[in-house]
PDB file of C-alpha atoms in Angstrom:
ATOM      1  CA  UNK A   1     116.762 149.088 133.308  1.00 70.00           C
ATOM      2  CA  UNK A   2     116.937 145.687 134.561  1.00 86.00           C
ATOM      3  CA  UNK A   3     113.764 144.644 133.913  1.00 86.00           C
ATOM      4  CA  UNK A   4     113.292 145.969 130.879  1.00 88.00           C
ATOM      5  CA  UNK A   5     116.443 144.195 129.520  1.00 91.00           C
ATOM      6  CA  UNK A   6     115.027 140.671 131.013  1.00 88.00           C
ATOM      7  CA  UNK A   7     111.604 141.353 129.325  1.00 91.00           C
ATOM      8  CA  UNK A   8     113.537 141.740 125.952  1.00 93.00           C
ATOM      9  CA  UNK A   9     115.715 138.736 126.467  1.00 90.00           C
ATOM     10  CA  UNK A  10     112.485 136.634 127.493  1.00 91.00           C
ATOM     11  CA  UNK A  11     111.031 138.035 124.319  1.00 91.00           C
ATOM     12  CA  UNK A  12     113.507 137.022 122.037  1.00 92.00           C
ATOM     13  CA  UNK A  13     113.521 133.647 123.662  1.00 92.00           C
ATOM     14  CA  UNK A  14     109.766 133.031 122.691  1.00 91.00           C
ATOM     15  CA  UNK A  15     110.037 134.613 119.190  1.00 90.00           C
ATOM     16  CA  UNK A  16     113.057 131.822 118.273  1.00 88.00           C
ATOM     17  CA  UNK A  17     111.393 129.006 120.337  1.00 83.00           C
ATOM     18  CA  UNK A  18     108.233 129.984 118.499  1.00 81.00           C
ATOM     19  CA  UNK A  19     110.039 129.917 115.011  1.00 78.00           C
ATOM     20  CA  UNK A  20     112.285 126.654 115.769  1.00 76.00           C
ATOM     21  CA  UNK A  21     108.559 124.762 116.649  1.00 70.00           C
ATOM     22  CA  UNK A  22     106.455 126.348 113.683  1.00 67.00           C
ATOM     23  CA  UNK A  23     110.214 124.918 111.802  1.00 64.00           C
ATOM     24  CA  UNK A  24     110.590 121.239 113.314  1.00 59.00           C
ATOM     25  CA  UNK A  25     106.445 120.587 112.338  1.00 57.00           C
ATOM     26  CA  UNK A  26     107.867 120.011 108.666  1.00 61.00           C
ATOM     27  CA  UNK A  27     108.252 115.962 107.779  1.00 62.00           C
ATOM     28  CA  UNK A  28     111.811 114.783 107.063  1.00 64.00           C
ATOM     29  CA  UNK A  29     112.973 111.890 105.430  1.00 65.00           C
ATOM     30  CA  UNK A  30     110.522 110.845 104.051  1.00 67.00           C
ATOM     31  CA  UNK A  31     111.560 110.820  99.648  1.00 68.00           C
ATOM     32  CA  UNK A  32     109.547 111.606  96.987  1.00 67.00           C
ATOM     33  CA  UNK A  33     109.573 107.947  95.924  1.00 66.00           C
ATOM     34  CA  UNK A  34     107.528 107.160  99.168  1.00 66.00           C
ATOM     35  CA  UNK A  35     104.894 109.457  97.945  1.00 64.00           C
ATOM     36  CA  UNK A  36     104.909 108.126  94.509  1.00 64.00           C
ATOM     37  CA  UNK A  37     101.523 107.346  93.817  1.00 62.00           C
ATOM     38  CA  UNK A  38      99.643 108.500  96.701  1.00 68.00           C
ATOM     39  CA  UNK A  39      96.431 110.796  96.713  1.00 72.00           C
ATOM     40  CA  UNK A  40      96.839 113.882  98.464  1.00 70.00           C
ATOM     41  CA  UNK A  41      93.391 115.392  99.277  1.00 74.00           C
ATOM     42  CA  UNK A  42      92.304 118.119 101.981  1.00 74.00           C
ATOM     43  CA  UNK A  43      91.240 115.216 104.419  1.00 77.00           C
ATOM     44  CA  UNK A  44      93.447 112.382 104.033  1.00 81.00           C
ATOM     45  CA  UNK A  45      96.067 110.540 102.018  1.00 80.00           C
ATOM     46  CA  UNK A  46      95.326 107.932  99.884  1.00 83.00           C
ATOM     47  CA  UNK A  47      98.572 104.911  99.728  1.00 76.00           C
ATOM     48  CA  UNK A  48      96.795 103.057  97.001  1.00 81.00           C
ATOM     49  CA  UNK A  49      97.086  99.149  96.916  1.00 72.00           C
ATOM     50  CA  UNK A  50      99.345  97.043  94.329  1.00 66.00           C
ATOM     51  CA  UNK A  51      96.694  94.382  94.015  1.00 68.00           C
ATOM     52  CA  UNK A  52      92.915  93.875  92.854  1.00 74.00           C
ATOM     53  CA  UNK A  53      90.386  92.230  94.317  1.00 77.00           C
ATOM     54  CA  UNK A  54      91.264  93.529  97.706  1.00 80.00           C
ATOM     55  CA  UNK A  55      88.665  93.535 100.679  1.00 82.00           C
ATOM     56  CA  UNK A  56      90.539  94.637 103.374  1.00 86.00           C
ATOM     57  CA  UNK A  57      92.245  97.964 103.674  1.00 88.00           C
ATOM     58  CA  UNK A  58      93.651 100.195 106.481  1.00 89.00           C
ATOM     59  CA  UNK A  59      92.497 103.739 108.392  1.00 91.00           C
ATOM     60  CA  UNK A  60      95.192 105.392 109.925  1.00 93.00           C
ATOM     61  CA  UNK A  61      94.177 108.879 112.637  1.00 93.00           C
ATOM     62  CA  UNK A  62      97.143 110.865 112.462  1.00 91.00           C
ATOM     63  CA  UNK A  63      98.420 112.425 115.552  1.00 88.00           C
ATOM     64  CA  UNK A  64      98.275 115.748 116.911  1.00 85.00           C
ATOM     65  CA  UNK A  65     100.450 117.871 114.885  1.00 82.00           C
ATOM     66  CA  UNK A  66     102.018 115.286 112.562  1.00 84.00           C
ATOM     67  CA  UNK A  67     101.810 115.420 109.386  1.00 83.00           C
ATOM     68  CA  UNK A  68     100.014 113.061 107.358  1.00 84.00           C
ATOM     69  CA  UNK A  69     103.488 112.368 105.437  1.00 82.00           C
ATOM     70  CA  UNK A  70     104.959 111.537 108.554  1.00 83.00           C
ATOM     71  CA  UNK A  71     103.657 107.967 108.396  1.00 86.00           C
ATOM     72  CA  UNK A  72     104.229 107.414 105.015  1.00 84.00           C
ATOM     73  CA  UNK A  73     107.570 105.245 105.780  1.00 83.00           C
ATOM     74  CA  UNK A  74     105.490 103.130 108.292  1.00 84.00           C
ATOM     75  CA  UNK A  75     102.296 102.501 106.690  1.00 86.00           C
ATOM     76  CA  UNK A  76     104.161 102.102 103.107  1.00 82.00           C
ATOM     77  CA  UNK A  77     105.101  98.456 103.073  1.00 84.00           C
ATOM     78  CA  UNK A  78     100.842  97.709 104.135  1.00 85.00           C
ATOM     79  CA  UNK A  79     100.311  99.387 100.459  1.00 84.00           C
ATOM     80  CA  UNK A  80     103.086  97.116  99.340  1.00 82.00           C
ATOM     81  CA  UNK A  81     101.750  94.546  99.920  1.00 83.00           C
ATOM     82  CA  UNK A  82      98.411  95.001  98.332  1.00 83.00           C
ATOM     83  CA  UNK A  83      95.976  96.479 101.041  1.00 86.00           C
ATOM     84  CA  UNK A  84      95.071 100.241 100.577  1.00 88.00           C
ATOM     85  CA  UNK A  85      96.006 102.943 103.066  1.00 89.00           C
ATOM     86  CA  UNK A  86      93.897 105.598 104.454  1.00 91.00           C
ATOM     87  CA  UNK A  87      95.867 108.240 106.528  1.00 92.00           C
ATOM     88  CA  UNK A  88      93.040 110.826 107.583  1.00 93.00           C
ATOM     89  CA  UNK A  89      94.677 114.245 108.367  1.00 90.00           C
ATOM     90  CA  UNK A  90      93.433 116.335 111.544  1.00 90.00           C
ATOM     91  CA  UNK A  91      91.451 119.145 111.306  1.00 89.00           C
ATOM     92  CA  UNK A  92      93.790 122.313 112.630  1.00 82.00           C
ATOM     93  CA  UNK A  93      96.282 119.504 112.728  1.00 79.00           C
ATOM     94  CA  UNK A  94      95.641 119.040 116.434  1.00 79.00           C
ATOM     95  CA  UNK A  95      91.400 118.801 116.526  1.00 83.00           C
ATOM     96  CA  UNK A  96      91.297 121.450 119.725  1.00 82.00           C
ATOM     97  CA  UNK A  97      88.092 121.193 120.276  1.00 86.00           C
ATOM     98  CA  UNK A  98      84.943 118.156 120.408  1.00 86.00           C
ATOM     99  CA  UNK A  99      83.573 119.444 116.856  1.00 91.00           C
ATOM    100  CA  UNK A 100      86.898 119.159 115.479  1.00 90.00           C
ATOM    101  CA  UNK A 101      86.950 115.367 116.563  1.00 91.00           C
ATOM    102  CA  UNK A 102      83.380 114.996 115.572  1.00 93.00           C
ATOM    103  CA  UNK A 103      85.122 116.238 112.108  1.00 93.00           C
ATOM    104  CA  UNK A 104      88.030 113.712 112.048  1.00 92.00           C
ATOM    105  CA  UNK A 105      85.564 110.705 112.624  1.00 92.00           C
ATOM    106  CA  UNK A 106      83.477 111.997 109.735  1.00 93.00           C
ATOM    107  CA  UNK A 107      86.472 111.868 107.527  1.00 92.00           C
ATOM    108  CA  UNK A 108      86.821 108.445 108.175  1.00 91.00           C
ATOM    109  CA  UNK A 109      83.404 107.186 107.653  1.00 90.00           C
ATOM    110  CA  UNK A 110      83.843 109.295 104.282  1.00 90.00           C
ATOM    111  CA  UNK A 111      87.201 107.859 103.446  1.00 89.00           C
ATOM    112  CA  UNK A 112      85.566 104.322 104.317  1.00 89.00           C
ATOM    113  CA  UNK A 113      82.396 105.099 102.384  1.00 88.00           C
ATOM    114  CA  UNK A 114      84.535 106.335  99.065  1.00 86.00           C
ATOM    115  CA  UNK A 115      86.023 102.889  99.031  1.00 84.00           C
ATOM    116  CA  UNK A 116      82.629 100.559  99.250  1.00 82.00           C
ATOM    117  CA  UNK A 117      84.470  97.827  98.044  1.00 83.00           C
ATOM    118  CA  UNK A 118      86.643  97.011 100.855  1.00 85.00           C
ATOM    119  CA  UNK A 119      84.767  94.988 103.463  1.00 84.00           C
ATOM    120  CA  UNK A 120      87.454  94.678 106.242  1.00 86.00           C
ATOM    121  CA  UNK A 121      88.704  97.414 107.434  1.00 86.00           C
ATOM    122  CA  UNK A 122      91.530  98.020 110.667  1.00 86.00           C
ATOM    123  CA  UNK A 123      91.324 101.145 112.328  1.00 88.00           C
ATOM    124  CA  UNK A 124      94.453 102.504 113.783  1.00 88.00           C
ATOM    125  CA  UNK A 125      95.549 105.846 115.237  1.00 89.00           C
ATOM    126  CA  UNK A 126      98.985 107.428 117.122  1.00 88.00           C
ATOM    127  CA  UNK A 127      97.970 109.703 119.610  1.00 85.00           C
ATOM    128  CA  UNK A 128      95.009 111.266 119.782  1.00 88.00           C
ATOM    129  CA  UNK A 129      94.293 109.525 116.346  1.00 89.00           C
ATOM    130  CA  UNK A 130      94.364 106.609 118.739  1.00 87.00           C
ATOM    131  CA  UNK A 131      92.429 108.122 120.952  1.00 87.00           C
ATOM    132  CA  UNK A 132      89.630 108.815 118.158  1.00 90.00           C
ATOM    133  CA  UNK A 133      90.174 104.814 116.586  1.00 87.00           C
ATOM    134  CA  UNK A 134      88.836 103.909 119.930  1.00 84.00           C
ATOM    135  CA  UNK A 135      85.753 106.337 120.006  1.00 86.00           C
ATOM    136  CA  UNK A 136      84.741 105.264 116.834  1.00 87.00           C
ATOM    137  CA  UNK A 137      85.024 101.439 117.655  1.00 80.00           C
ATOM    138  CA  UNK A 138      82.712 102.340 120.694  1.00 79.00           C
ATOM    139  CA  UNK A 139      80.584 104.385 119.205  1.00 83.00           C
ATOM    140  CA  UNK A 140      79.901 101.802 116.017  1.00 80.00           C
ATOM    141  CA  UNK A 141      81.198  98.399 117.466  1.00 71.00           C
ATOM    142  CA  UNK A 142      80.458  96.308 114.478  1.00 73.00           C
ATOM    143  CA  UNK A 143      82.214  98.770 111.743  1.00 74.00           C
ATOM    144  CA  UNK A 144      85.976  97.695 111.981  1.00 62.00           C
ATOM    145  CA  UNK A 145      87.444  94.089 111.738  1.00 64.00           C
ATOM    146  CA  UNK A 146      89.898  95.091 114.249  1.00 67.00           C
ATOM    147  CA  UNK A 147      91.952  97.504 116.248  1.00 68.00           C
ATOM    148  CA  UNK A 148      95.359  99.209 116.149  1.00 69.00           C
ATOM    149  CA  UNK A 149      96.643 101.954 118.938  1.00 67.00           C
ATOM    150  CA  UNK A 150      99.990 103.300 118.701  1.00 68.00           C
ATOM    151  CA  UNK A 151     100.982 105.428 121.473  1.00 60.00           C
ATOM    152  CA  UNK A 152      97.553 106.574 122.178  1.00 61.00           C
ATOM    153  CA  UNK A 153      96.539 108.940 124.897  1.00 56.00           C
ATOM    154  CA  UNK A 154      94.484 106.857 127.652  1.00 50.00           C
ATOM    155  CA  UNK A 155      90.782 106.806 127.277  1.00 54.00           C
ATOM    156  CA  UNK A 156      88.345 107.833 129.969  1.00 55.00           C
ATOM    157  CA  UNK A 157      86.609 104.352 131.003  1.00 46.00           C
ATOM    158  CA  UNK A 158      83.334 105.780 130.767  1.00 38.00           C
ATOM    159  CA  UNK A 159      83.912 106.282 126.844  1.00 47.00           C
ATOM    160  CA  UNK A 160      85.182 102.819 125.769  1.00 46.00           C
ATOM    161  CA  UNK A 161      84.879  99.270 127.694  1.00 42.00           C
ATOM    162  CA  UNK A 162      87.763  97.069 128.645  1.00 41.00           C
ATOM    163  CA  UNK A 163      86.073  94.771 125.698  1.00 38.00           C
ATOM    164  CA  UNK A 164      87.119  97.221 123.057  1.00 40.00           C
ATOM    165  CA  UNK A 165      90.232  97.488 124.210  1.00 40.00           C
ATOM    166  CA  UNK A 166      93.594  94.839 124.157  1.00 37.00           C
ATOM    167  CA  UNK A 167      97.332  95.490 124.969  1.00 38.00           C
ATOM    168  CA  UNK A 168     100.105  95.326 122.476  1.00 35.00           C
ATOM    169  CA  UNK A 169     103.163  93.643 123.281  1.00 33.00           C
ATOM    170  CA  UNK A 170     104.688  95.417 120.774  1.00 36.00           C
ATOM    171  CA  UNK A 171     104.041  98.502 118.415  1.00 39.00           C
ATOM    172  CA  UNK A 172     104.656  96.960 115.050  1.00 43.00           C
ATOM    173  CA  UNK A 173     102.726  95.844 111.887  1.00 43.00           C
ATOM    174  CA  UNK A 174     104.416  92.984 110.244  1.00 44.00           C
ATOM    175  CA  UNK A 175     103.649  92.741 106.823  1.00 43.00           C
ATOM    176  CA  UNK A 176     103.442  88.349 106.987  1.00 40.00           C
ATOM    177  CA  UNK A 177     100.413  89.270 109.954  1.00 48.00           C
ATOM    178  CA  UNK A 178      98.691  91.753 108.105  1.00 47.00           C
ATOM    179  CA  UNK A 179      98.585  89.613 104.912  1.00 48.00           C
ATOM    180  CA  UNK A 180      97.555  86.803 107.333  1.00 48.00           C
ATOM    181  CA  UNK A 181      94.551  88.454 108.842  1.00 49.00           C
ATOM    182  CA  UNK A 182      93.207  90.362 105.407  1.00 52.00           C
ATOM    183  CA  UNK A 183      93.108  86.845 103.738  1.00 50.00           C
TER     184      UNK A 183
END
């Protein structure tokens, strides 16, 4: 009888654990005003820029199990400021397996192709997203202007060279430096 009233308990645990993570993936906080203006598509979202004649622009990996909203708040004042914003959305939301990451690096070679007028562009990930910023800067050295990781997962040395890779001091992306590089 005891056992069978542990099982139950242990049960019930899992089914409202379960339901409280399947709950907390949603993105808070982040108002409709934010999204104003964005392009929601299956692969990414699109933060259009306030400005012509841009040639520099943004790519931003999202992290396992984020939502692409998620980053809105963050990558919002880049758009502001006149540089478009690429957030490219993992497949299965968490890219499980190597196919699914093969997937997520073709989304952003798509979402780079679709915009053929931007020259520059910084490639940035949180995460895994971070993770897959740095295999595509090893894989195709000479396709991004520069780098951006933000709390991404380490990288096996054998994938990426200590000459693709530099330490932040700080996790930040000041709107006066971005606007000073993309000039």
């Amino acid at each position: 009888m005891k056992r069978r009233t542990v099982r139950w308990l242990f049960l019930a645990w899992a089914l409202v654990s379960t339901g409280w993570l399947a709950n907390s993936y949603r993105t808070r906080g982040v108002g409709p005003a934010l999204l104003a203006g964005s392009v929601d598509a299956d692969e990414n979202l699109f933060l259009p820029a306030h400005a012509q004649g841009v040639h520099s622009g943004l790519v931003f990996i999202c992290g396992s199990g984020v939502a692409a909203e998620a980053y809105v708040p963050m990558l919002h004042p880049v758009a502001d400021a006149g540089f478009p914003v690429v957030i490219i959305k993992l497949p299965l939301r968490f890219a499980p397996l190597d196919s699914n990451k093969d997937e997520a690096l073709q989304r952003v070679r798509r979402a780079m192709a679709a915009h053929g007028d931007i020259r520059r562009w910084v490639v940035a990930g949180h995460s895994l997203g971070g993770a897959l910023a740095a295999r595509l800067v090893h894989d195709a050295p000479n396709l991004p202007a520069a780098r951006w990781y933000w709390w991404a997962r380490p990288i096996p040395s054998s994938r990426i060279s200590p000459a693709c890779a530099f330490p932040l001091p700080r996790c930040s992306l000041p709107t006066m430096a971005w606007r000073a590089w993309a000039t």
